[in-house]
Amino acid sequence: MKKILLGISVVCALLLLPHVAHAMHITEGILPLKWSLIWFILIIPFVVIGTLRLKKKKRNVPGFLPLVGLVGAAVFVFSCFPIPVVGLNGMATAHPAGTGMSAILLGPFVSVVIAGIALFIQALFLAHGGLTTLGVNIFSMGVLGSFSGYFAFRLAQRMGLKLFWCGFMAGVVSDLCTYLGTSIGLGLLVFKEGETFSVAMMHSAKAILEIFVVFMATSQGPLCIAEGIVVGFALSYVYKVRPGILYNLRVIKEERDAIPG
Amino acid sequence: MEILKHIVMDHFAQRSNWLTNIEVRVKLFYIGIGLVLNILSDDIMLPLLFFITSLLLLITIKVSFITLGLRMMMPFLFGIFILVIMGLHTGETVVFSGTIFGYELALKREGLQIGLLLFTKVAGGVMLMLLLSFTTAITKICMAARWMKIPETLIEVLSFLYRYLFLLIEKTETMMSSQRSRLGYVTWFKTIKSFGSLGGMLIIRSITRAENAHIAMISRGYDGGRVLTVQLTPLARNDYAMLLSCGILLVLLSCLRFFW
């Protein structure tokens, strides 16, 4: 029996591998209305602040909005790069989240807005994610992904790490937090109102952990590292070719922030 | 990447047929209420009805099963994942049990039933969304968003992002094929490095393009104001009739499950 179960789980993991990368978006129909509304309420402050910042910046710098739109499109394309899962020799590919990159370039609040718009397009045209699950997806990818990536980048800069490693940290941490957010969103589905709060939380915590382990054990663990390396290389490349872009976007402020990788 | 361009592009919505000609607000009303009813449903009949009716409507405008299957594949896999997770965590009656790496696993009947309900909700919900995306162009959605008083800034960013997405996908394809011809993807590390420089190049191209686009827009009279200048016209009599029909259809679908 053990061998059969092990075989089934390996087959299931392999079947899911090529596609699991898009599992960072919780699909339409999964969340009950209550949870859907809770997640929407949670993201409102971030989206409002992001939109206000965009408005303010648009007034001061008229060319900022096309810049945000185009960088957003670039990050959208970046998030579709088919990165091969290490060890499977091209049998399966995974896709980066991209929010770490957008948070570094545009700041975490604007990145939340970009993530929200990208998720809306993906929900409608790629059927990845959904409209009633947009709240939880923005929370995991936009809020958790952007803020964790941004702070990881700034922390690495303060530690005096090279630009490549700062980008690497942002890519890895934002990816990990995005999957943690998705796991929380899914794990809370087993939360039962009939049970006492502590028991219900225990059940949910167990489910969150299991989902996170499944994500990490399949393609997402290696993907985090791969995304980190890609973000690191991308930033180093921009610094090497057009350092002015990083100065203008305030990714690096002083010469000491930009030790090339 | 080539596939991505075809999937993201709203070429189905650009065609002229009876579904694309329906007023965007009527469609949004039907899809919005449908999605809420779908997630509120406590049995599998209503989500299944949404799935079947949306599928039939899409077939009338000649959307192929392959196109639909490609888009439904990922949500279906996600639905199966949720079915297993619910089966493992909810309920008492064990229908299948075993151990993996010393970890006790037991699938329970009640959990599987909830999982099945969620699976049908995924199918119904995604098909409703596809009904919207296959029949409504993004510009119409932007116009409707403006009518719904969604902040102008968000609509502008959405318009810019969608407008330049295809251009950047095309540039990426060209750069990828050049990298491939120079053996940029032969090993895992080379692949990652190639993606890194591709990502960096994308950022540079997007910023240069943004500067050029802004200069071009200024020369065409853009002063930081609205990008969308066309507004939706007030609803006509036939739009109200369609709105009423959608309402009746939704009520019928909701009631049908009681007689099933």
XYZ file of C-alpha atoms in Angstrom:
521
model
C 0.000 0.000 0.000
C 2.839 2.357 0.929
C 4.513 1.836 -2.443
C 1.229 2.445 -4.302
C 0.590 5.692 -2.406
C 4.167 6.837 -2.959
C 3.864 6.050 -6.667
C 0.568 7.939 -6.946
C 1.987 10.974 -5.144
C 5.094 11.044 -7.362
C 2.941 10.801 -10.514
C 0.619 13.552 -9.209
C 3.589 15.797 -8.375
C 5.070 15.274 -11.848
C 1.717 15.943 -13.492
C 1.271 19.135 -11.542
C 4.850 20.312 -11.894
C 4.696 22.119 -15.224
C 1.655 24.055 -14.162
C 2.026 24.534 -10.462
C 3.854 27.830 -10.912
C 0.604 29.564 -11.726
C -0.813 28.049 -8.541
C 0.428 31.251 -6.905
C -2.986 32.599 -7.937
C -6.010 31.149 -6.170
C -8.497 30.344 -8.883
C -12.087 31.589 -9.274
C -14.770 29.884 -7.190
C -12.515 28.587 -4.417
C -13.189 31.215 -1.747
C -16.535 31.578 0.043
C -18.057 35.067 -0.090
C -17.040 35.801 3.516
C -13.336 35.154 2.915
C -13.489 36.888 -0.441
C -14.794 40.066 1.231
C -12.282 39.854 4.101
C -9.359 39.709 1.672
C -10.770 42.606 -0.373
C -11.104 44.715 2.787
C -7.515 43.851 3.766
C -6.034 45.092 0.493
C -8.074 48.308 0.210
C -5.619 50.511 2.212
C -2.652 49.356 0.137
C -4.432 49.908 -3.181
C -5.731 53.325 -2.065
C -2.280 54.494 -0.913
C -0.729 53.111 -4.116
C -3.278 54.926 -6.277
C -2.829 58.199 -4.352
C 0.948 57.960 -4.753
C 0.501 57.355 -8.461
C -1.806 60.377 -8.726
C 0.596 62.622 -6.819
C 3.575 61.479 -8.866
C 1.569 61.916 -12.079
C 0.902 65.560 -11.155
C 4.585 66.238 -10.450
C 6.084 64.120 -13.251
C 3.654 63.897 -16.216
C 5.617 61.065 -17.838
C 5.366 58.839 -14.780
C 2.160 57.041 -15.779
C 3.433 55.754 -19.152
C 6.576 54.686 -17.282
C 4.542 52.735 -14.688
C 2.439 51.141 -17.438
C 5.483 50.086 -19.442
C 7.511 48.859 -16.470
C 4.344 46.999 -15.391
C 4.125 45.399 -18.842
C 7.837 44.494 -18.652
C 7.330 42.870 -15.247
C 4.255 41.036 -16.614
C 6.391 39.618 -19.459
C 9.209 38.888 -16.974
C 6.729 36.902 -14.844
C 6.018 34.703 -17.887
C 9.648 33.611 -18.421
C 9.658 29.806 -18.590
C 12.407 29.041 -16.069
C 13.388 25.336 -16.179
C 13.029 23.521 -12.861
C 16.500 22.463 -11.789
C 17.095 18.701 -11.825
C 14.333 17.930 -14.327
C 16.410 18.781 -17.382
C 13.842 20.928 -19.119
C 10.945 18.532 -18.441
C 9.129 21.201 -16.488
C 9.198 24.971 -16.291
C 8.048 27.420 -13.654
C 7.310 31.121 -13.798
C 8.621 33.860 -11.517
C 6.279 36.156 -9.561
C 7.976 39.381 -10.671
C 6.695 41.461 -7.763
C 10.150 41.657 -6.192
C 11.418 43.310 -9.359
C 8.507 45.762 -9.644
C 8.775 46.695 -5.942
C 12.487 47.500 -6.353
C 11.861 49.648 -9.441
C 8.616 51.422 -8.534
C 8.294 51.100 -4.757
C 6.055 48.694 -2.811
C 2.768 50.644 -2.931
C 2.866 51.253 -6.693
C 3.917 47.623 -7.087
C 0.707 46.556 -5.306
C -1.302 48.481 -7.918
C 0.732 46.957 -10.769
C 0.260 43.478 -9.301
C -3.500 44.104 -8.998
C -3.774 45.159 -12.645
C -1.597 42.268 -13.830
C -3.715 39.829 -11.795
C -6.891 41.296 -13.294
C -5.563 40.756 -16.831
C -4.345 37.250 -15.960
C -7.721 36.355 -14.420
C -9.668 37.513 -17.464
C -7.430 36.460 -20.325
C -5.377 33.559 -18.980
C -7.992 32.188 -16.519
C -5.241 32.202 -13.864
C -6.694 33.510 -10.637
C -10.160 34.990 -10.550
C -12.308 38.025 -9.928
C -13.776 36.973 -6.558
C -10.290 35.787 -5.532
C -8.595 38.973 -6.698
C -8.412 40.207 -3.076
C -6.469 37.238 -1.738
C -4.240 37.126 -4.825
C -3.411 40.828 -4.525
C -2.689 40.252 -0.834
C -0.285 37.374 -1.422
C 1.414 38.524 -4.611
C 0.957 42.285 -4.387
C 1.146 43.118 -0.705
C 3.277 40.308 0.759
C 5.398 39.833 -2.379
C 6.081 43.540 -2.962
C 6.733 44.610 0.607
C 8.880 41.615 1.513
C 10.892 41.980 -1.710
C 11.354 45.708 -1.215
C 12.462 45.434 2.410
C 14.749 42.485 1.641
C 16.419 44.598 -1.071
C 16.846 47.621 1.197
C 18.116 45.464 4.072
C 20.658 43.813 1.784
C 21.751 47.279 0.589
C 22.223 48.431 4.170
C 24.315 45.349 4.840
C 26.572 46.535 2.027
C 25.928 43.556 -0.263
C 26.634 43.740 -3.987
C 23.771 44.783 -6.277
C 23.415 41.213 -7.574
C 22.902 39.830 -4.062
C 20.473 42.621 -3.166
C 18.365 41.618 -6.202
C 18.810 37.951 -5.326
C 17.498 38.529 -1.787
C 14.496 40.495 -3.121
C 13.625 37.779 -5.652
C 13.911 34.901 -3.173
C 12.089 36.584 -0.282
C 9.251 37.978 -2.417
C 8.659 34.579 -4.008
C 8.668 32.805 -0.633
C 6.236 35.325 0.851
C 3.938 35.106 -2.187
C 3.646 31.347 -1.726
C 3.210 31.762 2.006
C 0.332 34.158 1.288
C -1.293 31.719 -1.142
C -0.889 28.924 1.415
C -2.543 31.093 4.077
C -5.422 31.907 1.723
C -5.993 28.235 0.955
C -5.262 26.911 4.448
C -7.879 29.187 6.014
C -10.527 27.402 3.926
C -10.528 24.530 6.434
C -11.268 27.002 9.279
C -14.585 25.876 10.778
C -16.859 28.196 12.717
C -18.369 25.323 14.777
C -15.010 24.523 16.385
C -13.337 26.559 19.121
C -11.002 29.237 17.779
C -7.818 27.480 18.907
C -8.827 24.108 17.394
C -9.918 25.746 14.132
C -6.641 27.685 13.986
C -4.673 24.497 14.620
C -6.430 22.799 11.697
C -5.797 25.797 9.466
C -2.150 26.075 10.517
C -1.619 22.390 9.678
C -3.236 22.877 6.259
C -1.175 26.056 5.608
C 2.034 24.192 6.436
C 1.122 21.230 4.238
C 0.228 23.418 1.253
C 3.427 25.442 1.675
C 5.486 22.230 1.837
C 3.770 20.894 -1.317
C 4.540 24.162 -3.147
C 8.147 24.211 -1.999
C 8.801 20.503 -2.504
C 7.624 20.590 -6.124
C 8.879 23.364 -8.385
C 8.606 26.431 -6.192
C 11.545 25.836 -3.847
C 14.094 25.790 -6.685
C 12.134 28.542 -8.454
C 12.672 30.930 -5.537
C 16.433 30.556 -5.962
C 16.153 30.825 -9.762
C 14.025 33.974 -9.531
C 16.547 35.472 -7.116
C 19.394 34.832 -9.550
C 17.416 36.210 -12.515
C 16.484 39.408 -10.618
C 20.106 39.783 -9.505
C 21.433 39.361 -13.043
C 18.767 41.711 -14.455
C 19.656 44.520 -12.032
C 23.378 44.033 -12.599
C 22.761 44.167 -16.351
C 20.811 47.437 -16.098
C 23.549 48.909 -13.873
C 26.223 47.871 -16.346
C 24.406 49.196 -19.451
C 22.273 52.136 -18.228
C 23.069 52.968 -14.575
C 21.151 56.251 -14.941
C 17.873 54.295 -14.905
C 18.600 52.907 -11.445
C 19.597 56.363 -10.153
C 16.494 58.016 -11.615
C 14.183 55.393 -10.148
C 16.048 55.751 -6.832
C 16.904 52.072 -6.736
C 20.411 53.187 -5.832
C 21.077 56.537 -4.231
C 24.800 56.635 -3.742
C 27.769 54.997 -5.359
C 28.216 52.710 -2.361
C 24.680 51.288 -2.877
C 25.620 49.988 -6.269
C 28.552 47.696 -5.929
C 28.193 45.865 -9.242
C 27.586 42.124 -8.909
C 5.954 33.356 -25.328
C 4.266 33.202 -28.729
C 1.374 31.256 -27.181
C 1.094 33.900 -24.468
C 0.551 36.610 -27.065
C -2.325 34.687 -28.634
C -3.924 33.860 -25.301
C -3.693 37.372 -23.862
C -4.801 39.099 -27.045
C -8.525 39.800 -27.065
C -8.999 38.889 -30.738
C -12.152 36.887 -29.968
C -13.639 39.984 -28.347
C -12.764 42.103 -31.405
C -15.043 40.032 -33.650
C -18.581 41.139 -34.293
C -21.228 38.684 -33.110
C -24.381 38.730 -31.010
C -22.463 38.328 -27.739
C -19.830 40.998 -28.426
C -22.594 43.390 -29.473
C -24.305 43.197 -26.079
C -23.708 46.305 -23.970
C -20.675 45.879 -21.674
C -22.573 46.944 -18.519
C -25.239 44.291 -19.170
C -22.523 41.652 -19.478
C -20.787 42.873 -16.335
C -24.102 42.755 -14.461
C -24.743 39.156 -15.554
C -21.174 37.956 -14.902
C -20.892 39.817 -11.570
C -24.155 38.453 -10.149
C -23.354 35.038 -11.638
C -19.962 34.909 -9.894
C -21.507 35.867 -6.541
C -24.307 33.269 -6.907
C -21.677 30.729 -7.913
C -19.637 31.141 -4.737
C -22.786 31.326 -2.578
C -24.088 28.031 -3.952
C -24.250 25.121 -1.492
C -24.739 22.331 -4.044
C -23.110 21.446 -7.310
C -26.117 22.101 -9.568
C -25.903 25.898 -9.863
C -22.148 25.985 -10.676
C -22.735 23.203 -13.200
C -25.582 25.181 -14.774
C -23.330 28.226 -15.045
C -20.646 26.052 -16.620
C -23.006 24.533 -19.185
C -24.846 27.750 -20.117
C -21.587 29.707 -20.502
C -20.093 26.879 -22.565
C -23.161 26.783 -24.832
C -23.075 30.556 -25.260
C -19.381 30.426 -26.213
C -20.034 27.609 -28.680
C -22.608 29.807 -30.449
C -19.810 32.275 -31.283
C -17.557 29.426 -32.507
C -14.962 29.365 -29.737
C -13.154 26.048 -30.162
C -12.948 23.365 -27.469
C -9.142 23.435 -27.743
C -9.029 27.147 -26.918
C -11.356 26.635 -23.982
C -9.504 23.502 -22.852
C -6.163 25.352 -22.830
C -7.582 28.028 -20.552
C -9.486 25.597 -18.328
C -6.519 23.246 -17.789
C -4.873 25.194 -14.981
C -8.086 25.963 -13.035
C -9.080 22.278 -13.315
C -5.715 21.180 -11.902
C -6.146 23.683 -9.098
C -9.635 22.279 -8.468
C -8.200 18.758 -8.163
C -5.561 20.048 -5.743
C -8.287 21.606 -3.577
C -10.370 18.400 -3.800
C -7.462 16.437 -2.315
C -6.688 19.081 0.344
C -10.338 19.187 1.504
C -10.520 15.380 1.447
C -7.488 15.190 3.713
C -8.588 17.823 6.194
C -12.358 17.756 6.535
C -14.763 15.068 7.733
C -14.770 11.868 9.751
C -15.615 8.947 7.421
C -12.335 7.630 6.021
C -12.622 6.255 2.483
C -8.917 5.829 1.748
C -5.882 5.946 4.017
C -2.128 5.380 3.925
C 1.256 6.706 4.951
C 3.726 8.747 2.886
C 7.225 9.281 4.324
C 5.840 8.383 7.759
C 3.064 10.972 7.395
C -0.502 9.687 7.972
C -2.889 10.532 5.126
C -6.622 9.785 5.112
C -9.168 10.925 2.543
C -12.594 11.526 4.102
C -15.979 11.340 2.406
C -17.329 14.659 3.745
C -14.189 16.521 2.705
C -14.289 15.002 -0.759
C -17.917 16.124 -1.126
C -16.942 19.698 -0.192
C -13.967 19.404 -2.546
C -16.265 18.310 -5.367
C -18.508 21.319 -4.720
C -15.463 23.596 -4.868
C -14.313 21.888 -8.058
C -17.653 22.608 -9.762
C -17.536 26.192 -8.449
C -14.122 26.583 -10.084
C -15.492 25.207 -13.376
C -18.603 27.432 -13.261
C -16.759 30.563 -12.153
C -13.924 30.273 -14.651
C -16.346 29.617 -17.515
C -18.295 32.755 -16.540
C -15.055 34.768 -16.604
C -14.147 33.318 -19.987
C -17.590 34.309 -21.253
C -16.693 37.888 -20.352
C -13.147 37.855 -21.744
C -14.122 36.168 -25.039
C -16.888 38.674 -25.707
C -15.603 41.979 -24.302
C -12.591 43.972 -25.495
C -10.336 45.513 -22.850
C -11.193 49.048 -24.066
C -14.874 48.361 -23.350
C -13.963 47.084 -19.881
C -11.964 50.287 -19.298
C -14.931 52.380 -20.405
C -17.237 50.467 -18.082
C -14.709 50.864 -15.250
C -14.755 54.615 -15.847
C -18.567 54.583 -15.778
C -18.346 52.727 -12.438
C -16.183 55.596 -11.089
C -13.051 53.480 -10.721
C -10.103 55.911 -10.304
C -8.926 57.261 -13.636
C -5.282 56.598 -12.740
C -5.893 52.850 -12.428
C -7.697 52.735 -15.780
C -4.862 54.671 -17.423
C -2.215 52.292 -16.060
C -4.323 49.307 -17.204
C -4.623 50.831 -20.699
C -0.880 51.522 -20.930
C 0.028 48.082 -19.596
C -2.256 46.258 -22.004
C -1.300 48.477 -24.953
C 2.448 47.825 -24.621
C 2.265 44.194 -23.454
C 2.253 42.760 -26.973
C 5.071 45.008 -28.110
C 7.272 43.819 -25.245
C 6.302 40.165 -25.829
C 7.406 40.563 -29.440
C 10.718 42.179 -28.427
C 11.290 39.393 -25.873
C 10.674 36.718 -28.506
C 13.202 38.306 -30.857
C 15.814 38.594 -28.108
C 15.143 35.031 -26.918
C 15.625 33.567 -30.383
C 18.887 35.514 -30.760
C 20.082 34.216 -27.381
C 19.055 30.687 -28.369
C 21.027 30.884 -31.606
C 24.095 31.866 -29.539
C 23.595 28.814 -27.272
C 22.205 30.897 -24.442
C 19.932 28.129 -23.194
C 22.126 25.022 -23.321
C 22.629 24.612 -19.555
C 20.503 25.578 -16.578
C 22.926 28.275 -15.439
C 23.290 29.715 -18.938
C 19.485 29.785 -19.202
C 19.169 31.685 -15.939
C 21.897 34.119 -16.985
C 20.197 34.655 -20.361
C 16.878 35.320 -18.611
C 18.688 37.774 -16.337
C 20.076 39.830 -19.211
C 16.725 39.514 -20.999
C 14.967 40.874 -17.901
C 17.469 43.730 -17.674
C 17.067 44.513 -21.349
C 13.275 44.500 -20.936
C 13.533 47.108 -18.186
C 15.809 49.315 -20.312
C 13.573 48.949 -23.398
C 10.401 49.644 -21.414
C 11.831 52.824 -19.889
C 13.192 54.095 -23.215
C 9.845 53.290 -24.817
C 7.986 55.087 -21.998
C 10.069 58.241 -22.592
C 9.376 58.095 -26.344
C 5.681 57.352 -25.805
C 5.363 60.313 -23.463
C 7.037 62.674 -25.959
C 4.737 61.369 -28.710
C 1.696 61.786 -26.473
C 2.623 65.396 -25.612
C 2.906 66.181 -29.310
C -0.610 64.758 -29.710
C -2.024 67.015 -27.013
C -1.682 64.832 -23.896
C -1.307 67.009 -20.808
C -1.469 64.344 -18.104
C -5.238 64.135 -18.409
C -7.464 61.324 -19.591
C -6.233 58.629 -21.922
C -9.768 57.377 -22.595
C -11.762 60.077 -24.297
C -14.696 57.939 -25.468
C -17.505 57.465 -22.970
C -20.269 54.878 -22.820
C -23.585 56.095 -24.121
C -26.660 55.892 -21.878
C -28.382 52.494 -21.904
C -30.897 52.148 -24.751
C -34.265 50.366 -24.657
C -32.850 47.097 -26.046
C -30.061 47.220 -23.431
C -32.689 47.382 -20.697
C -34.498 44.462 -22.340
C -31.252 42.469 -22.365
C -30.598 43.434 -18.736
C -34.049 42.152 -17.806
C -33.458 38.920 -19.753
C -30.172 38.389 -17.916
C -31.936 38.940 -14.596
C -34.639 36.429 -15.542
C -32.002 33.917 -16.692
C -30.135 34.244 -13.390
C -33.332 33.775 -11.383
C -34.263 30.750 -13.534
C -30.832 29.192 -13.081
C -31.045 29.756 -9.331
C -34.540 28.218 -9.164
C -33.821 25.291 -11.501
C -31.631 23.522 -8.955
C -34.625 23.146 -6.603
C -36.414 21.028 -9.219
C -33.397 18.983 -10.211
